[in-house]
Amino acid sequence: MTAPQACVPPDPALVVKTTRKWLELAVIGLNLCPFAKSVFVHDQIRYVVSDATTETALLVELRLALSDLMQADPDRVETTLLIHPGVLANFSDYNDFLEPADALLCDMELDGVLQIASFHPDYQFAGTAPDDIENATNRSPWPILHLLRESSIDRAVLAFPDASNIFERNIALLHQIGQTGWDQLQRRIMTE
């Protein structure tokens, strides 16, 4: 599924609404990430909708979002989704941007403290074809940089001893529902 493209930037409220619906129906509904439900239910996710239209502007917003997450009380804000519908709609450009994003993390001396996970409407793992269903594990309605606390990941992994099997389980599940099932779910996310 490709992110909706328009001359006018999408309404931030719509961006958050579809992102929340994606979390609810795909990430949590299909249990693609068993760690997501708790922070979603406890409203500990900060949704930041960027109005950036250039990579430079997005890096500035990423710096601010990383700093804000570090300063936030983890009981109130456990994680941040930096959603950027106006820049990096092309997956190749998005993928290339992850290198300067990680470099920023290091420059801020947050490597090992925070990490950036990647989600994109056209996400494609290396060695897969664009239409391979396993790419759906990281496909979101909008390009997203997911900022996570390393300590949260460590706690989650301890709580889920089979965490190393999540990716394989997700691929099996997606093959079971198939492209038709995934497309139906995406339509629900974008229209409900």
GROMACS .gro file of C-alpha atoms in nm:
model
  192
    1MET     CA    1   0.000   0.000   0.000
    2THR     CA    2   0.138   0.338  -0.093
    3ALA     CA    3   0.094   0.644   0.128
    4PRO     CA    4  -0.176   0.880   0.006
    5GLN     CA    5  -0.015   1.155  -0.198
    6ALA     CA    6  -0.164   1.500  -0.231
    7CYS     CA    7  -0.058   1.854  -0.314
    8VAL     CA    8  -0.195   1.968   0.020
    9PRO     CA    9  -0.037   1.807   0.326
   10PRO     CA   10  -0.277   1.569   0.502
   11ASP     CA   11  -0.457   1.689   0.811
   12PRO     CA   12  -0.243   1.595   1.115
   13ALA     CA   13  -0.554   1.466   1.293
   14LEU     CA   14  -0.617   1.226   1.003
   15VAL     CA   15  -0.253   1.115   1.009
   16VAL     CA   16  -0.275   1.034   1.381
   17LYS     CA   17  -0.615   0.867   1.339
   18THR     CA   18  -0.493   0.631   1.065
   19THR     CA   19  -0.171   0.563   1.252
   20ARG     CA   20  -0.365   0.472   1.567
   21LYS     CA   21  -0.598   0.252   1.360
   22TRP     CA   22  -0.294   0.079   1.204
   23LEU     CA   23  -0.153   0.013   1.551
   24GLU     CA   24  -0.488  -0.118   1.675
   25LEU     CA   25  -0.581  -0.340   1.378
   26ALA     CA   26  -0.247  -0.448   1.231
   27VAL     CA   27   0.031  -0.418   1.489
   28ILE     CA   28  -0.179  -0.517   1.792
   29GLY     CA   29  -0.468  -0.690   1.615
   30LEU     CA   30  -0.237  -0.930   1.435
   31ASN     CA   31   0.005  -0.931   1.731
   32LEU     CA   32   0.292  -0.827   1.503
   33CYS     CA   33   0.454  -0.670   1.807
   34PRO     CA   34   0.350  -0.818   2.142
   35PHE     CA   35   0.513  -0.520   2.317
   36ALA     CA   36   0.284  -0.259   2.154
   37LYS     CA   37  -0.045  -0.335   2.329
   38SER     CA   38   0.055  -0.216   2.674
   39VAL     CA   39   0.187   0.125   2.566
   40PHE     CA   40  -0.111   0.171   2.334
   41VAL     CA   41  -0.369   0.085   2.601
   42HIS     CA   42  -0.191   0.299   2.863
   43ASP     CA   43  -0.169   0.591   2.616
   44GLN     CA   44   0.211   0.611   2.649
   45ILE     CA   45   0.277   0.675   2.279
   46ARG     CA   46   0.358   1.028   2.167
   47TYR     CA   47   0.240   1.092   1.811
   48VAL     CA   48   0.436   1.369   1.639
   49VAL     CA   49   0.318   1.465   1.291
   50SER     CA   50   0.597   1.641   1.107
   51ASP     CA   51   0.527   1.912   0.855
   52ALA     CA   52   0.880   1.869   0.713
   53THR     CA   53   0.911   1.862   0.336
   54THR     CA   54   1.289   1.819   0.327
   55GLU     CA   55   1.527   1.573   0.485
   56THR     CA   56   1.710   1.859   0.657
   57ALA     CA   57   1.389   1.979   0.822
   58LEU     CA   58   1.306   1.622   0.924
   59LEU     CA   59   1.649   1.582   1.089
   60VAL     CA   60   1.579   1.896   1.292
   61GLU     CA   61   1.244   1.753   1.403
   62LEU     CA   62   1.405   1.416   1.476
   63ARG     CA   63   1.660   1.585   1.704
   64LEU     CA   64   1.378   1.757   1.892
   65ALA     CA   65   1.172   1.435   1.917
   66LEU     CA   66   1.472   1.240   2.050
   67SER     CA   67   1.544   1.511   2.306
   68ASP     CA   68   1.178   1.528   2.410
   69LEU     CA   69   1.164   1.150   2.457
   70MET     CA   70   1.477   1.156   2.673
   71GLN     CA   71   1.325   1.427   2.894
   72ALA     CA   72   0.981   1.266   2.918
   73ASP     CA   73   0.871   1.060   3.215
   74PRO     CA   74   0.862   0.699   3.081
   75ASP     CA   75   0.542   0.637   3.277
   76ARG     CA   76   0.376   0.902   3.062
   77VAL     CA   77   0.567   0.874   2.731
   78GLU     CA   78   0.731   0.539   2.666
   79THR     CA   79   0.782   0.580   2.292
   80THR     CA   80   0.741   0.831   2.009
   81LEU     CA   81   0.614   0.790   1.655
   82LEU     CA   82   0.756   1.065   1.434
   83ILE     CA   83   0.519   1.050   1.138
   84HIS     CA   84   0.634   1.242   0.832
   85PRO     CA   85   0.385   1.231   0.544
   86GLY     CA   86   0.544   1.522   0.355
   87VAL     CA   87   0.893   1.381   0.308
   88LEU     CA   88   1.057   1.048   0.215
   89ALA     CA   89   0.752   0.900   0.041
   90ASN     CA   90   0.995   0.706  -0.180
   91PHE     CA   91   1.115   0.402   0.015
   92SER     CA   92   1.467   0.413  -0.127
   93ASP     CA   93   1.505   0.774  -0.009
   94TYR     CA   94   1.355   0.678   0.328
   95ASN     CA   95   1.594   0.386   0.364
   96ASP     CA   96   1.891   0.611   0.279
   97PHE     CA   97   1.771   0.859   0.545
   98LEU     CA   98   1.809   0.598   0.819
   99GLU     CA   99   2.188   0.640   0.807
  100PRO     CA  100   2.187   1.015   0.894
  101ALA     CA  101   1.912   0.942   1.149
  102ASP     CA  102   2.134   0.686   1.323
  103ALA     CA  103   2.430   0.926   1.296
  104LEU     CA  104   2.220   1.190   1.473
  105LEU     CA  105   2.147   0.940   1.750
  106CYS     CA  106   2.523   0.889   1.792
  107ASP     CA  107   2.596   1.264   1.773
  108MET     CA  108   2.348   1.318   2.055
  109GLU     CA  109   2.521   1.040   2.253
  110LEU     CA  110   2.196   0.844   2.265
  111ASP     CA  111   2.322   0.531   2.092
  112GLY     CA  112   2.246   0.244   2.328
  113VAL     CA  113   1.988   0.458   2.511
  114LEU     CA  114   1.736   0.511   2.231
  115GLN     CA  115   1.693   0.342   1.896
  116ILE     CA  116   1.504   0.417   1.577
  117ALA     CA  117   1.280   0.156   1.418
  118SER     CA  118   1.155   0.208   1.064
  119PHE     CA  119   0.808   0.179   0.911
  120HIS     CA  120   0.701   0.287   0.563
  121PRO     CA  121   0.404   0.225   0.330
  122ASP     CA  122   0.638   0.063   0.075
  123TYR     CA  123   0.878  -0.106   0.319
  124GLN     CA  124   1.093  -0.371   0.155
  125PHE     CA  125   1.339  -0.598   0.330
  126ALA     CA  126   1.666  -0.669   0.151
  127GLY     CA  127   1.641  -0.978  -0.064
  128THR     CA  128   1.262  -0.957  -0.107
  129ALA     CA  129   1.046  -0.850  -0.400
  130PRO     CA  130   0.829  -0.540  -0.348
  131ASP     CA  131   0.511  -0.749  -0.335
  132ASP     CA  132   0.641  -1.016  -0.093
  133ILE     CA  133   0.393  -1.034   0.195
  134GLU     CA  134   0.664  -1.041   0.466
  135ASN     CA  135   0.735  -0.675   0.390
  136ALA     CA  136   0.397  -0.596   0.547
  137THR     CA  137   0.544  -0.645   0.896
  138ASN     CA  138   0.701  -0.300   0.860
  139ARG     CA  139   0.441  -0.133   0.638
  140SER     CA  140   0.253   0.159   0.787
  141PRO     CA  141   0.003   0.408   0.645
  142TRP     CA  142   0.267   0.686   0.651
  143PRO     CA  143   0.646   0.698   0.673
  144ILE     CA  144   0.731   0.670   1.044
  145LEU     CA  145   1.044   0.685   1.256
  146HIS     CA  146   0.967   0.495   1.575
  147LEU     CA  147   1.178   0.617   1.866
  148LEU     CA  148   1.220   0.356   2.138
  149ARG     CA  149   1.393   0.342   2.473
  150GLU     CA  150   1.649   0.059   2.487
  151SER     CA  151   1.552  -0.007   2.851
  152SER     CA  152   1.191  -0.065   2.739
  153ILE     CA  153   1.304  -0.314   2.478
  154ASP     CA  154   1.514  -0.497   2.736
  155ARG     CA  155   1.216  -0.522   2.975
  156ALA     CA  156   0.984  -0.635   2.696
  157VAL     CA  157   1.223  -0.907   2.582
  158LEU     CA  158   1.248  -1.038   2.938
  159ALA     CA  159   0.869  -1.049   2.958
  160PHE     CA  160   0.845  -1.238   2.626
  161PRO     CA  161   1.103  -1.518   2.632
  162ASP     CA  162   1.021  -1.615   2.272
  163ALA     CA  163   1.093  -1.265   2.139
  164SER     CA  164   1.351  -1.400   1.894
  165ASN     CA  165   1.073  -1.592   1.717
  166ILE     CA  166   0.847  -1.290   1.657
  167PHE     CA  167   0.971  -1.217   1.305
  168GLU     CA  168   0.929  -1.577   1.187
  169ARG     CA  169   0.584  -1.600   1.347
  170ASN     CA  170   0.483  -1.275   1.176
  171ILE     CA  171   0.594  -1.400   0.836
  172ALA     CA  172   0.397  -1.723   0.882
  173LEU     CA  173   0.089  -1.526   0.990
  174LEU     CA  174   0.112  -1.290   0.693
  175HIS     CA  175   0.147  -1.583   0.453
  176GLN     CA  176  -0.165  -1.730   0.615
  177ILE     CA  177  -0.378  -1.417   0.567
  178GLY     CA  178  -0.220  -1.350   0.227
  179GLN     CA  179  -0.213  -1.035   0.020
  180THR     CA  180  -0.592  -1.026  -0.005
  181GLY     CA  181  -0.633  -1.034   0.373
  182TRP     CA  182  -0.363  -0.769   0.419
  183ASP     CA  183  -0.524  -0.543   0.155
  184GLN     CA  184  -0.863  -0.575   0.326
  185LEU     CA  185  -0.707  -0.479   0.658
  186GLN     CA  186  -0.537  -0.176   0.498
  187ARG     CA  187  -0.868  -0.059   0.353
  188ARG     CA  188  -1.025  -0.078   0.700
  189ILE     CA  189  -0.736   0.124   0.846
  190MET     CA  190  -0.772   0.398   0.587
  191THR     CA  191  -1.153   0.420   0.591
  192GLU     CA  192  -1.269   0.360   0.949
   0.00000   0.00000   0.00000
